mmCIF file of C-alpha atoms in Angstrom:
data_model
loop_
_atom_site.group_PDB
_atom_site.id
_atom_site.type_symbol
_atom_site.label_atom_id
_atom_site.label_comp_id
_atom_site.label_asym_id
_atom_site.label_seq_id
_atom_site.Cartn_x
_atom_site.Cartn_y
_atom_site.Cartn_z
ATOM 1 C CA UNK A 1 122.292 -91.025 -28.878
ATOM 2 C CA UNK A 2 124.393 -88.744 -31.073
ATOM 3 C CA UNK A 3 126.851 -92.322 -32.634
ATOM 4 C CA UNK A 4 129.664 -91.413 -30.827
ATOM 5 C CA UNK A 5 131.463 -94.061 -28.529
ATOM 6 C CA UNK A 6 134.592 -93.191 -26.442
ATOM 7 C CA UNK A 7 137.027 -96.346 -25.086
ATOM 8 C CA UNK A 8 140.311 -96.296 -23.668
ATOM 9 C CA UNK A 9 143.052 -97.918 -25.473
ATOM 10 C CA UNK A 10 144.871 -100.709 -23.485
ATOM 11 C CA UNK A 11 148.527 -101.207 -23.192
ATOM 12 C CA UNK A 12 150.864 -103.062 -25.125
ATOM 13 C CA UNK A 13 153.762 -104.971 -23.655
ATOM 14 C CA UNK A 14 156.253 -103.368 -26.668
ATOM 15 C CA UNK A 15 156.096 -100.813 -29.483
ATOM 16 C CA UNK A 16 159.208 -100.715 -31.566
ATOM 17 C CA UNK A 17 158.791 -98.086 -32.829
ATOM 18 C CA UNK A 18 155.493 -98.524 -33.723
ATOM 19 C CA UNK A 19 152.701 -101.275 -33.590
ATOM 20 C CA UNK A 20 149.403 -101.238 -36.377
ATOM 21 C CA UNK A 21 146.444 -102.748 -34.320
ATOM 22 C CA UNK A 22 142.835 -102.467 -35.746
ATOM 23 C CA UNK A 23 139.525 -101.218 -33.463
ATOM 24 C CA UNK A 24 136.884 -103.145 -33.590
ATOM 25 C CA UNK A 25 133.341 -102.178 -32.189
ATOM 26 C CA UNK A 26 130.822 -104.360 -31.040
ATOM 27 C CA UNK A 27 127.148 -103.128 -29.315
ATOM 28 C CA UNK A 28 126.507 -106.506 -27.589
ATOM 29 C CA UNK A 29 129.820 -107.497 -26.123
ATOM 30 C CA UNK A 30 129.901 -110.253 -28.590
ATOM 31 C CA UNK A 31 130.135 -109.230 -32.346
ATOM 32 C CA UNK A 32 133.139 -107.645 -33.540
ATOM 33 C CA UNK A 33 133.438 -104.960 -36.637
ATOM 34 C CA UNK A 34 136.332 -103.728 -37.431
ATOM 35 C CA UNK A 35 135.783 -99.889 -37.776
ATOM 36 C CA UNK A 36 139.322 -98.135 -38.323
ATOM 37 C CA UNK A 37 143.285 -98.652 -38.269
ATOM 38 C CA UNK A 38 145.107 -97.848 -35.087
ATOM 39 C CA UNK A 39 148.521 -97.213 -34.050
ATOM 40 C CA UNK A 40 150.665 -97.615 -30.919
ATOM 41 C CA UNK A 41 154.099 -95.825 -31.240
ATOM 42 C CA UNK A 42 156.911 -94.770 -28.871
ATOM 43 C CA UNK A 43 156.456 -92.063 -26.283
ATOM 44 C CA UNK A 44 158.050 -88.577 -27.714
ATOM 45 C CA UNK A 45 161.057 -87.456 -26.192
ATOM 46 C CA UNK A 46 161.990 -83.555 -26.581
ATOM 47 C CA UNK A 47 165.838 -83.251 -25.921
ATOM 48 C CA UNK A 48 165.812 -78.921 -26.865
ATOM 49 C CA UNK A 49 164.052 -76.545 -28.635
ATOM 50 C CA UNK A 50 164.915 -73.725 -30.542
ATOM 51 C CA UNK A 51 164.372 -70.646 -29.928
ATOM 52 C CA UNK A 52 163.816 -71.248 -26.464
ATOM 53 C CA UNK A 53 162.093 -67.657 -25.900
ATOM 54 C CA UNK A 54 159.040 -65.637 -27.180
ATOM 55 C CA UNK A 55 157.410 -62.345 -26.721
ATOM 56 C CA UNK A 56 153.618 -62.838 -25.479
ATOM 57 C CA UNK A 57 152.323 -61.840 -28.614
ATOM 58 C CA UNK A 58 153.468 -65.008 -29.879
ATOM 59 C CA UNK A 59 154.604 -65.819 -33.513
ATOM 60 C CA UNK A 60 157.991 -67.579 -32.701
ATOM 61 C CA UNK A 61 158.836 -70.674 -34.964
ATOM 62 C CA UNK A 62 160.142 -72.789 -32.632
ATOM 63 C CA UNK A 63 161.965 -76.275 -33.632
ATOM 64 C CA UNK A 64 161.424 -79.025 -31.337
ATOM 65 C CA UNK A 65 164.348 -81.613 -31.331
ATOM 66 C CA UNK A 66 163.873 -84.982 -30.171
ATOM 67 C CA UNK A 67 163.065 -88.479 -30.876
ATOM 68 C CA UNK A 68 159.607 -90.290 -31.898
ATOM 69 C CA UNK A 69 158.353 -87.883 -34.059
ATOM 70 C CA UNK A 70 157.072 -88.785 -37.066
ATOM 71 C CA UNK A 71 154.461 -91.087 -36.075
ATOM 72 C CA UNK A 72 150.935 -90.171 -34.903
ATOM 73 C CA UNK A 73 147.923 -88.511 -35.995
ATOM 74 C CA UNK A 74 147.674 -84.849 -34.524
ATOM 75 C CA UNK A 75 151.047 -84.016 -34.269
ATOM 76 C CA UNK A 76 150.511 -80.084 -31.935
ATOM 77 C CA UNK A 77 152.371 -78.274 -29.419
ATOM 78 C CA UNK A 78 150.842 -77.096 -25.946
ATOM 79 C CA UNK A 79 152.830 -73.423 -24.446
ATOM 80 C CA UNK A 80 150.676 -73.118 -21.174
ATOM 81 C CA UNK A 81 147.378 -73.438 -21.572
ATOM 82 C CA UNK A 82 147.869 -72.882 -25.907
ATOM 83 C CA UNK A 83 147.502 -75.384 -28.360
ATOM 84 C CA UNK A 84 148.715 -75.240 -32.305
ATOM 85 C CA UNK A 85 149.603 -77.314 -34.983
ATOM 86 C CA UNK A 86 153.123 -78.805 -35.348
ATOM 87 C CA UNK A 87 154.596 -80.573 -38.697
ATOM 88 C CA UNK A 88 157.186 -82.830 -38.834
ATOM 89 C CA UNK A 89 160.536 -82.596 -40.534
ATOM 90 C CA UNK A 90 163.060 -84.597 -41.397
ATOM 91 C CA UNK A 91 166.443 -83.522 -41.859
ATOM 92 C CA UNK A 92 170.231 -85.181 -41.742
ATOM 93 C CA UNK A 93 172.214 -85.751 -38.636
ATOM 94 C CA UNK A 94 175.271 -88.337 -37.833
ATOM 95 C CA UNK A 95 174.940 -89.974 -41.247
ATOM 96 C CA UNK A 96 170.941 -91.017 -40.461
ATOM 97 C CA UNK A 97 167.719 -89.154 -40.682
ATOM 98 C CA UNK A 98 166.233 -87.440 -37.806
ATOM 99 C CA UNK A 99 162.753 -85.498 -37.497
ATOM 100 C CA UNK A 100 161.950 -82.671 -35.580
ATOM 101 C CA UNK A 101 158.574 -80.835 -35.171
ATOM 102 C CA UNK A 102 157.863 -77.356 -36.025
ATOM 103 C CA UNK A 103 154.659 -74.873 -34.350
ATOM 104 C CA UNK A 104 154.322 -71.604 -33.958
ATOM 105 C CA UNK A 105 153.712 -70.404 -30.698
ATOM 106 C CA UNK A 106 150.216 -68.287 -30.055
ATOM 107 C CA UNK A 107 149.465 -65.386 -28.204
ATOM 108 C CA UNK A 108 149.408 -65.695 -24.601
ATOM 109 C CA UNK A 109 149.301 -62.989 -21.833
ATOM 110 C CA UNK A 110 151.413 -64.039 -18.953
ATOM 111 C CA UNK A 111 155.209 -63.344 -18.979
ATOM 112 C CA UNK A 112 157.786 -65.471 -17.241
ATOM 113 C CA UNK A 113 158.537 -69.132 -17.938
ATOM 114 C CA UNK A 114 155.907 -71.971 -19.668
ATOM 115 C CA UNK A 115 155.722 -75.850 -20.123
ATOM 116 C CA UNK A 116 156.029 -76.565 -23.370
ATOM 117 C CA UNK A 117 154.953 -79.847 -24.287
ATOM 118 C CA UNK A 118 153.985 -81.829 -27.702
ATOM 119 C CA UNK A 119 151.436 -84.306 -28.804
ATOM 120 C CA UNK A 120 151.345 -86.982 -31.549
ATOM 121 C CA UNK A 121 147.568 -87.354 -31.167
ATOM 122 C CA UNK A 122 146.254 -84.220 -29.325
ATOM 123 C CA UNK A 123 145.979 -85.694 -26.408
ATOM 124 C CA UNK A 124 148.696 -87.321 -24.606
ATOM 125 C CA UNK A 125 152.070 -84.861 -24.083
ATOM 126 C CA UNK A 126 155.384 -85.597 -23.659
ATOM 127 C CA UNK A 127 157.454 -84.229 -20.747
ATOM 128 C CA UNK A 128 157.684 -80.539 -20.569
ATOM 129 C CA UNK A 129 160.786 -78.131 -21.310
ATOM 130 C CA UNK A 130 160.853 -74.278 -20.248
ATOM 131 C CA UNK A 131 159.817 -71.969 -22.607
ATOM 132 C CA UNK A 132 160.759 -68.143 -21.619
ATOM 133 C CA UNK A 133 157.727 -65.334 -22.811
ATOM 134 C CA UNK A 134 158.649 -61.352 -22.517
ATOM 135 C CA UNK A 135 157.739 -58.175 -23.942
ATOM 136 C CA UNK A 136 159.532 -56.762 -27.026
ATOM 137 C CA UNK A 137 161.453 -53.568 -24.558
ATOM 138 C CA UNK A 138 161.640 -50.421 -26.442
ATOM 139 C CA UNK A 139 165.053 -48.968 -27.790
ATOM 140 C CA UNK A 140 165.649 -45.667 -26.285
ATOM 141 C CA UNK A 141 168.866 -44.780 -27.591
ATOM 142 C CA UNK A 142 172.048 -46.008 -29.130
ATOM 143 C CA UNK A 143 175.482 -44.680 -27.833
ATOM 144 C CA UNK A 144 177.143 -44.052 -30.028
ATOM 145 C CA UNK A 145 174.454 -43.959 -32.958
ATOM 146 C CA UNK A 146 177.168 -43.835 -35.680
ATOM 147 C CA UNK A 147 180.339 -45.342 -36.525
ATOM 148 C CA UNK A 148 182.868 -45.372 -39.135
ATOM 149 C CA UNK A 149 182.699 -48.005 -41.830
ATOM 150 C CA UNK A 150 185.913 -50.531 -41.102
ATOM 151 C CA UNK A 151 186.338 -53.335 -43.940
ATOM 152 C CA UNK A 152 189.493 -54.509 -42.353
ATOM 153 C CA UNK A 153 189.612 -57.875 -39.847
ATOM 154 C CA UNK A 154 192.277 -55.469 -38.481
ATOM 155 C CA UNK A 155 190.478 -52.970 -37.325
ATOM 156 C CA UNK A 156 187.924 -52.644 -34.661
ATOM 157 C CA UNK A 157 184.424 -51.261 -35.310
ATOM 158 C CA UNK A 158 182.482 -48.948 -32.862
ATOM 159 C CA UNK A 159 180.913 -50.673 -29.709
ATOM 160 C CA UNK A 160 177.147 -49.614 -29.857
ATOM 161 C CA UNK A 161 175.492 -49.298 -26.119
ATOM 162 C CA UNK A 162 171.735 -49.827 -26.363
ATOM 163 C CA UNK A 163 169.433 -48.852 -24.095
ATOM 164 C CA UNK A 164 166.108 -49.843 -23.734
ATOM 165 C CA UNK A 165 163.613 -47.982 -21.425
ATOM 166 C CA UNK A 166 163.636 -48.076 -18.105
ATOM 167 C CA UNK A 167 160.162 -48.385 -17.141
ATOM 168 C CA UNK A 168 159.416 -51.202 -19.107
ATOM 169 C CA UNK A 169 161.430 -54.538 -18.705
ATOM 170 C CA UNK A 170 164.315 -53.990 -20.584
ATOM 171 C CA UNK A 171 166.064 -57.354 -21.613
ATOM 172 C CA UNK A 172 164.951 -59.551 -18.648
ATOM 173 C CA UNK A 173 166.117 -62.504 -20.206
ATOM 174 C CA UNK A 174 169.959 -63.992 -18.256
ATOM 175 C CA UNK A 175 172.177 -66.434 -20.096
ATOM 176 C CA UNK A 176 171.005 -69.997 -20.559
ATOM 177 C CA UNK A 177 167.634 -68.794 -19.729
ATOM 178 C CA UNK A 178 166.346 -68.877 -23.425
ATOM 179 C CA UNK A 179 168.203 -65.537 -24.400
ATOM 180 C CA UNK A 180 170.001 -64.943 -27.624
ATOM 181 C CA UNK A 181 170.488 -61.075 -28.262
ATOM 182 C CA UNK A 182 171.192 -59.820 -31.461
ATOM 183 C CA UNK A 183 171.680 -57.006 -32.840
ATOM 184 C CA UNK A 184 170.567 -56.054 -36.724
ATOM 185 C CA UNK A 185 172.477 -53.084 -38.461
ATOM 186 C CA UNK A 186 169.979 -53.435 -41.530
ATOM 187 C CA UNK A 187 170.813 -56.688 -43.058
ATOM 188 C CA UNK A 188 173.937 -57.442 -40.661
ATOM 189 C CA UNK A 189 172.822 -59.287 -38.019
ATOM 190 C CA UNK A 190 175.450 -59.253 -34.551
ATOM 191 C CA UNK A 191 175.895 -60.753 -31.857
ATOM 192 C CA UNK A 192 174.816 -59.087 -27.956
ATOM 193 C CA UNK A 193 175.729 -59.570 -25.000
ATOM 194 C CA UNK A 194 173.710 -58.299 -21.779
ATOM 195 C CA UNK A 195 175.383 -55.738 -19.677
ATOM 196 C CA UNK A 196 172.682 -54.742 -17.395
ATOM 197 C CA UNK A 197 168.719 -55.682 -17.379
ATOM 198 C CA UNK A 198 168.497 -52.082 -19.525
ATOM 199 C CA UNK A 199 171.563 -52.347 -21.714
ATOM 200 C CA UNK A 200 172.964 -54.514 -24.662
ATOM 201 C CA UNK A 201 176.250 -54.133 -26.076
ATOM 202 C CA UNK A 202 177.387 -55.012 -29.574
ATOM 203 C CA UNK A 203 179.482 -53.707 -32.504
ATOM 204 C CA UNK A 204 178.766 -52.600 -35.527
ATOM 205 C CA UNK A 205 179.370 -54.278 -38.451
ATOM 206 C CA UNK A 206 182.448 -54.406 -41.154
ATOM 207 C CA UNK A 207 181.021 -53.000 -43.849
ATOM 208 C CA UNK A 208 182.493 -51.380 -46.959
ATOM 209 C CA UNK A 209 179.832 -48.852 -47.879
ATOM 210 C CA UNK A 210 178.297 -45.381 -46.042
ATOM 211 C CA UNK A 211 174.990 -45.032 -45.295
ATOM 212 C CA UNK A 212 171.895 -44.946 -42.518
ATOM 213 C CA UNK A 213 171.063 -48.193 -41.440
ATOM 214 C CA UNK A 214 167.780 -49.313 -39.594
ATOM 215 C CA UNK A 215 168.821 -50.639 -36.285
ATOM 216 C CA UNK A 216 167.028 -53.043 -34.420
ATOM 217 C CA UNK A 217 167.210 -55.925 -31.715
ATOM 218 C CA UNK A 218 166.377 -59.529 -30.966
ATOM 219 C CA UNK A 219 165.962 -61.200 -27.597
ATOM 220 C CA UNK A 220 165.521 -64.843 -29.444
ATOM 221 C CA UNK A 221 167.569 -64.697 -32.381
ATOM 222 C CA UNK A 222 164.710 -64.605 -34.563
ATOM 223 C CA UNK A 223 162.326 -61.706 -34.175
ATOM 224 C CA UNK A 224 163.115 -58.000 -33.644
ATOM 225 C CA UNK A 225 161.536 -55.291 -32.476
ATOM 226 C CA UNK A 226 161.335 -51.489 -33.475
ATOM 227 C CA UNK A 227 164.571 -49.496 -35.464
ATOM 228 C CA UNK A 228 166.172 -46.780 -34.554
ATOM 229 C CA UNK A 229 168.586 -45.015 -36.800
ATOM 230 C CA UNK A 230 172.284 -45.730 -36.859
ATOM 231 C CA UNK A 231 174.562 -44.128 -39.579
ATOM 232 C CA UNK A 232 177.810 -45.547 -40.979
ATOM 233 C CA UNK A 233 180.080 -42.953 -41.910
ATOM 234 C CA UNK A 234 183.336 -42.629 -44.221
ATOM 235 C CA UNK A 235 186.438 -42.347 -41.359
ATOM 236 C CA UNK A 236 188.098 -39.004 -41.364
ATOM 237 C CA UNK A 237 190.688 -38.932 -43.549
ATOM 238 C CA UNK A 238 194.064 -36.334 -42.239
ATOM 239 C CA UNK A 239 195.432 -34.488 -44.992
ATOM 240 C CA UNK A 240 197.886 -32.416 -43.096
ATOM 241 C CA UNK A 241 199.580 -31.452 -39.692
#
């Protein structure tokens, strides 16, 4: 009554890597019209994805790699019970050209780990990989919140302790469970490691110049959180015993 008809699309014995077939309608089992292309293609495979963590408010770019993707109609990727858009890329890799898909994730309310799963045509998903949701934890302090600048590869520059609060949930993320802590000393971004579920640890950077930096943190490589202040200061210089 409205001029919509739904039909299932049978299987084919082989798709390699993709088969044009065209749909054809008919209303009395008998006479064909052909009414629009149609395309078989090989089942997406997701191998990783990166970043493989989020805060619930969503907004991480993630990159899906895998194989299969560039064919298809509606390319989208499904975090829980989300759905966006995805586009395909192509970029070089062992002397060939490879694709990967691209989606941002949406807002979603429950913390803890999520399927994540694409689509070519918005309806049938490939198999699912974890994908790790927190909240951004608040920065309490930073000890120390200052260290001397160091230029020198010889030298060692001041191991920053930062502490989140302890009534939130800190940095619940362990390795190889989509974590990848950084620290950002205003344009210098460092690498964290995790010392307890309240504390990061990283150093400051080598840096030839004085000054107050914005400090900040990132739980996925990618997005950070609030600053707190962290100054740079010229080393003491001994003039005389």
């Amino acid at each position: 009554s409205n001029g919509t008809s739904l039909c299932l699309s049978p299987s084919v014995l082989s798709v390699e890597p993709t088969e044009n077939a065209t749909l054809q309608v008919a209303f009395d089992a008998l006479h064909f019209a052909p009414v629009a292309p149609f395309q078989y293609y090989v089942h997406a495979r997701v191998s990783r994805i990166s970043p493989a963590s989020g805060p619930v408010g969503g907004g991480t770019v993630v990159q899906v790699f895998g194989d299969n993707f560039k064919p298809g109609s509606h390319h989208q990727c499904w975090l829980g019970d989300g759905r966006v858009n995805a586009t395909v890329h192509e970029h070089s890799c062992a002397e060939t050209r490879c694709t990967e898909l691209r989606c941002t994730t949406p807002a979603l309310s429950v913390l803890g780990t999520h399927p994540l799963r694409v689509t070519l045509n918005g309806q049938q998903a490939s198999d699912e990989t974890d994908f790790a949701l927190y909240h951004t934890p608040t920065l309490v302090r930073l000890l120390p919140d200052n260290g001397d600048v160091v230029s020198s590869e010889a030298s060692a520059s001041a191991l920053v302790r930062v502490v989140s609060d302890e009534s939130g949930d800190g940095f619940p993320l362990g390795e190889g469970n989509g974590s990848d802590y950084r620290c950002l000393f205003g344009a210098s971004v460092q690498p964290a490691t995790r010392s307890t579920p309240h504390e990061l640890r990283c150093r400051a950077p080598r840096v030839s110049s004085a000054g107050q930096v914005a400090f900040r943190v990132s739980l996925n490589g990618q997005q950070y959180g609030a600053s707190l202040p962290f100054d740079l200061l010229l080393p003491p210089q001994v003039t005389s015993l």
